[in-house]
Tab-separated table of C-alpha atoms and ligand atoms in Angstrom:
chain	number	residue	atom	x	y	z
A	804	UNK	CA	46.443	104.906	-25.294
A	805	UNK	CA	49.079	105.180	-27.705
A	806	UNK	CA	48.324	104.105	-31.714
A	807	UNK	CA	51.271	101.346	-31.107
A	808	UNK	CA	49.128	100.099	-27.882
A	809	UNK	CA	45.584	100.235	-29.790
A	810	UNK	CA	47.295	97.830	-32.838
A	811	UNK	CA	48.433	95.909	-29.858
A	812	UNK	CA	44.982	95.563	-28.372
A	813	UNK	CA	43.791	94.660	-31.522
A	814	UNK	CA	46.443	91.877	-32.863
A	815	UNK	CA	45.863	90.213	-29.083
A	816	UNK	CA	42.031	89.946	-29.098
A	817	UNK	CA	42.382	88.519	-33.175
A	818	UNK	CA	41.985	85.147	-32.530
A	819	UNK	CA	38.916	85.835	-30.313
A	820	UNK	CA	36.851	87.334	-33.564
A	821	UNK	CA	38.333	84.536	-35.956
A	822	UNK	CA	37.103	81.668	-33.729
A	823	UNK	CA	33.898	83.987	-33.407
A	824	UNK	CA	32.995	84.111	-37.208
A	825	UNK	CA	34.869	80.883	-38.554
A	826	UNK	CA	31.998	78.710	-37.731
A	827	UNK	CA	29.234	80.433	-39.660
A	828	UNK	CA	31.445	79.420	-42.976
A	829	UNK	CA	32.351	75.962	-41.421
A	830	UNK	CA	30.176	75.237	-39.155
A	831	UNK	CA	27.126	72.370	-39.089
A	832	UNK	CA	26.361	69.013	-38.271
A	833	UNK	CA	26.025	67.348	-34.929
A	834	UNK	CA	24.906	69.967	-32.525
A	835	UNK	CA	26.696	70.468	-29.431
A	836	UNK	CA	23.687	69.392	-26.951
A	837	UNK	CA	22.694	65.958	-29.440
A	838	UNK	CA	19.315	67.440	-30.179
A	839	UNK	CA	18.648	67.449	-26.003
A	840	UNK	CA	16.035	69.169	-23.660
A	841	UNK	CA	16.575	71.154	-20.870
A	842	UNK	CA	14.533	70.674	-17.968
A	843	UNK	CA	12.194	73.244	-19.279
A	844	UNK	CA	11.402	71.262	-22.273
A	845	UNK	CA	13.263	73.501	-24.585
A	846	UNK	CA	16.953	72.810	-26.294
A	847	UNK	CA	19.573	72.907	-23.848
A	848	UNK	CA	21.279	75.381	-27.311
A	849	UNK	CA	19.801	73.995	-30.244
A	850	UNK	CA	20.598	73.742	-33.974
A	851	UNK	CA	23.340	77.023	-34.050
A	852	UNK	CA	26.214	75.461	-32.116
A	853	UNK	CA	27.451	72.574	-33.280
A	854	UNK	CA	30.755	70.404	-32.469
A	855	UNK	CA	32.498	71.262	-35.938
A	856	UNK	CA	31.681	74.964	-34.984
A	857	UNK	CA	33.105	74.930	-31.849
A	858	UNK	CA	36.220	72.819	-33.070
A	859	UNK	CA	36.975	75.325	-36.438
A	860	UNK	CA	36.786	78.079	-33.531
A	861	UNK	CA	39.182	76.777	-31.804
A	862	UNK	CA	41.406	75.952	-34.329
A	863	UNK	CA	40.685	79.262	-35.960
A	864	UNK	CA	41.850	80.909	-33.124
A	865	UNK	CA	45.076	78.919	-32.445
A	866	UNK	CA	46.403	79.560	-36.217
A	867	UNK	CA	45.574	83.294	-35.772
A	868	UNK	CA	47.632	83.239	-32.414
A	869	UNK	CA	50.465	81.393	-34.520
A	870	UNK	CA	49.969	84.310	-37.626
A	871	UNK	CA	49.954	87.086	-34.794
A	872	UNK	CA	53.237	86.406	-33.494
A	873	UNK	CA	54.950	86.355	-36.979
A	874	UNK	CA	53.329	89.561	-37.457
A	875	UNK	CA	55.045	91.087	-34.333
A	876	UNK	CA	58.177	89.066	-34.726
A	877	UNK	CA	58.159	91.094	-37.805
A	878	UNK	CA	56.899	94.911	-36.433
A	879	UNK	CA	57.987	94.330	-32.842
A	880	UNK	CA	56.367	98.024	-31.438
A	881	UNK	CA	53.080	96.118	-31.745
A	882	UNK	CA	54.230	93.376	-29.400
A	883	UNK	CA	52.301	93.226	-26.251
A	884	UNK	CA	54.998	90.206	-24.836
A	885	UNK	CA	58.869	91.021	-24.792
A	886	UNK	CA	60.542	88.502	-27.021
A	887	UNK	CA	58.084	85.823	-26.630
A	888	UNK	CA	58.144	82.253	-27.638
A	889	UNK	CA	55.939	80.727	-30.115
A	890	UNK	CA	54.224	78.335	-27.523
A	891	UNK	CA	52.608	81.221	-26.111
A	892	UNK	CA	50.680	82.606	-28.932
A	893	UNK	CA	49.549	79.266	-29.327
A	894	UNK	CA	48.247	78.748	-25.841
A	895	UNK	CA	47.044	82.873	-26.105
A	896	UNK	CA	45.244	81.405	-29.072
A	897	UNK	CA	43.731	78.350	-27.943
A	898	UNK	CA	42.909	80.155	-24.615
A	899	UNK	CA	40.948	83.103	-26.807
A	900	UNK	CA	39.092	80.290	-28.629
A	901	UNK	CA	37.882	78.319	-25.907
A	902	UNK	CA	36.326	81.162	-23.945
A	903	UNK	CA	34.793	82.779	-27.391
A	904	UNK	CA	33.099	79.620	-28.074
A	905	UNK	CA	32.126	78.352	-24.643
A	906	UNK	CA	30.818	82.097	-24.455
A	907	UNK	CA	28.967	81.580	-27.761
A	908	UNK	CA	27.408	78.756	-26.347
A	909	UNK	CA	26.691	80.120	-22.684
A	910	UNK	CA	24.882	82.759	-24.734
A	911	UNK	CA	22.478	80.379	-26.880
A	912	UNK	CA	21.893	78.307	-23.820
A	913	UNK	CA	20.487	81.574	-21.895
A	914	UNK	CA	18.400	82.399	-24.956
A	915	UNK	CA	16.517	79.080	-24.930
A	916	UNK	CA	15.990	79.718	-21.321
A	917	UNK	CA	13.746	82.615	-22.569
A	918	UNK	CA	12.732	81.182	-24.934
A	919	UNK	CA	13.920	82.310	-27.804
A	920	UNK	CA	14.480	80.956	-30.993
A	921	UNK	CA	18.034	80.144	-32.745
A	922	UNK	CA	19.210	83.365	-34.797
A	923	UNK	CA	16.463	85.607	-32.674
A	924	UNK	CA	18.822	88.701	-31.516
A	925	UNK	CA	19.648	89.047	-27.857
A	926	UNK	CA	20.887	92.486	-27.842
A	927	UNK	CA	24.789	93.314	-26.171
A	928	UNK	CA	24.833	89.248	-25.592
A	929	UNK	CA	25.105	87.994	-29.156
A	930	UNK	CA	28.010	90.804	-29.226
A	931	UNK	CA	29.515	90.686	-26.248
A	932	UNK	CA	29.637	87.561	-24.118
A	933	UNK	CA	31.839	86.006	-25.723
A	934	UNK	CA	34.351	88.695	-25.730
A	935	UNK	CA	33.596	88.635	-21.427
A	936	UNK	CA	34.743	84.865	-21.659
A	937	UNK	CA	37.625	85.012	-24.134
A	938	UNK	CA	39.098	87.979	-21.442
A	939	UNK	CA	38.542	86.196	-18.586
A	940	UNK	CA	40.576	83.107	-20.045
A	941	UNK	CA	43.422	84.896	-21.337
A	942	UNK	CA	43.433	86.853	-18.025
A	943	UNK	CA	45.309	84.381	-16.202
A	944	UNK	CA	48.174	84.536	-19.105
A	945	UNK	CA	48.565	88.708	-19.419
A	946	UNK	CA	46.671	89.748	-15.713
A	947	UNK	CA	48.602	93.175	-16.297
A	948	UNK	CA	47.687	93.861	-20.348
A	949	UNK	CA	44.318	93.253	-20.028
A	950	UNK	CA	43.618	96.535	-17.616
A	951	UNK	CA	40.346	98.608	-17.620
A	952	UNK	CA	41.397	100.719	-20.185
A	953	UNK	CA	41.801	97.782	-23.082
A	954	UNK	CA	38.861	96.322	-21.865
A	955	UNK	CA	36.777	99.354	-22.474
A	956	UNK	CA	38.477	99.676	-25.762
A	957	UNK	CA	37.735	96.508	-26.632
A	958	UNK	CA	33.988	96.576	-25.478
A	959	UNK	CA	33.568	99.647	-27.944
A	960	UNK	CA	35.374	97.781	-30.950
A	961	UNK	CA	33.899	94.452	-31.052
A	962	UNK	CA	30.477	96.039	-30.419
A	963	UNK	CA	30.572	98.358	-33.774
A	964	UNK	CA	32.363	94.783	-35.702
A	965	UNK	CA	30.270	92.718	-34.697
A	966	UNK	CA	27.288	94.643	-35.522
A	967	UNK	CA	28.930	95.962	-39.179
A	968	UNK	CA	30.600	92.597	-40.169
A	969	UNK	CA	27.114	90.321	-39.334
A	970	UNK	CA	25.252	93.080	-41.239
A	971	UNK	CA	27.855	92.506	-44.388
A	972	UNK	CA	27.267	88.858	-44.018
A	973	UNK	CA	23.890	88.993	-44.275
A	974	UNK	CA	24.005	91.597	-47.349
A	975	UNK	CA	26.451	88.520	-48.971
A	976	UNK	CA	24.527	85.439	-48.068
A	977	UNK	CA	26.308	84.035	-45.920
A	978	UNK	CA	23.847	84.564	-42.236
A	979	UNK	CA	20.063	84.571	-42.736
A	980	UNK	CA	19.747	87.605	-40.160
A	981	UNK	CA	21.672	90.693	-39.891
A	982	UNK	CA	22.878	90.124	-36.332
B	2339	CTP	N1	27.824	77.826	-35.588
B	2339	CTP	C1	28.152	76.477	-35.415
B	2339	CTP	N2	28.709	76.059	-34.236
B	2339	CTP	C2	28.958	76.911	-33.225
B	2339	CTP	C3	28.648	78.282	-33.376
B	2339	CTP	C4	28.067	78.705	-34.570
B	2339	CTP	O1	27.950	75.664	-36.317
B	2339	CTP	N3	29.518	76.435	-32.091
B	2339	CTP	C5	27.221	78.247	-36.874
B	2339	CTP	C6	25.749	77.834	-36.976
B	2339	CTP	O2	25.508	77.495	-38.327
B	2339	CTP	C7	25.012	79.098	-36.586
B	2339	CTP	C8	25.903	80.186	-37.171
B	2339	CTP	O3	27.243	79.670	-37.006
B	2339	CTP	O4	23.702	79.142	-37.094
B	2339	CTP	C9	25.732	81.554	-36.520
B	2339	CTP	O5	26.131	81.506	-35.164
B	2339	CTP	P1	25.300	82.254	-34.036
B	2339	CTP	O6	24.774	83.550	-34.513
B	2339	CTP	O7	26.164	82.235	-32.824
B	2339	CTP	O8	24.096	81.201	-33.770
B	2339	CTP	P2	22.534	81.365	-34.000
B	2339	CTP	O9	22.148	80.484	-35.162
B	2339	CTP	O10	22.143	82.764	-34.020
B	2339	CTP	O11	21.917	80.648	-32.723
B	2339	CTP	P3	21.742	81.243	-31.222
B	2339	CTP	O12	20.447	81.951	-31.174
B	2339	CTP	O13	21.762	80.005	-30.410
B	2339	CTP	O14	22.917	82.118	-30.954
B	2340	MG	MG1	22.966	84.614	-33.778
């Protein structure tokens, strides 16, 4: 992959990791299940994911689409659409946010399947489902930019961020776990 393709990569999957780490600043309030049971007994996702959460994701994730195609209007070698309207960064954007977040929430309801407690790591899941989901959203949109080769590239990156930028926002106060 060529440097040009790699910043490409990157500016696409951006609103993915906004609406992925928005919510831990803005998140809170009513959670997403209404304090619920599952069947089991146990929260159908509990206290973590919460309706403002998932909203500021979204939204997160639709300004970053808008930001991302000013940035290749401006530096058009990074484009991964020829001469694309507006609209569909925006619908990139919103597309990215919904999966990351119903991701992010497919992943806390399989944790309190095994019972385990909000903010408990689930190793690769916490770092990686919703990256799965956001892909195979925006896959309908770009079936021929998201090949193996981004994926793979993509796998590897959000992996190391995720890990690095949860340990930072521990170190700063902002999570109450490093993961
Ligand atoms: N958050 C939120 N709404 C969401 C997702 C996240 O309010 N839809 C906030 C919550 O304050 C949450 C924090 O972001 O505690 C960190 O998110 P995450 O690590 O995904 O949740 P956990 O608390 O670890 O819970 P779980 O084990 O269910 O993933
Ligand atoms: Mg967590």
């Amino acid at each position: 992959m060529l440097l040009e393709n790699l910043v490409a990569v990157i500016l696409f999957i951006l609103p993915a990791y906004i609406a992925n780490s928005s919510p831990v600043i803005f998140g809170g309030g009513e959670p997403m299940d209404f304090g619920k049971n599952f069947a089991d007994g146990r929260r159908i996702l509990g206290d973590g994911k919460t309706w403002r959460g998932f909203f500021v994701g979204v939204a997160g994730a639709v300004l970053t689409g808008i930001i991302v195609y000013y940035i290749v209007r401006a530096s058009a070698q990074y484009a991964f659409w020829e001469n694309a309207e507006m609209e569909k960064y925006v619908l990139l954007g919103f597309l990215l946010g919904v999966g990351t977040m119903l991701g992010d929430a497919l992943g806390s309801f399989i944790k309190r399947r095994m019972n385990m407690e909000p903010g408990k790591p689930a190793f690769l899941q916490d770092q990686l489902l919703f990256l799965v989901l956001a892909l195979i959203f925006a896959l309908p949109l770009m079936p021929a930019f998201i090949n193996l080769e981004a994926v793979i590239f993509l796998v590897a990156l959000t992996y190391v961020l995720h890990v690095s930028t949860n340990f930072l926002a521990n170190r700063v106060g902002l999570k109450k776990v490093p993961w």
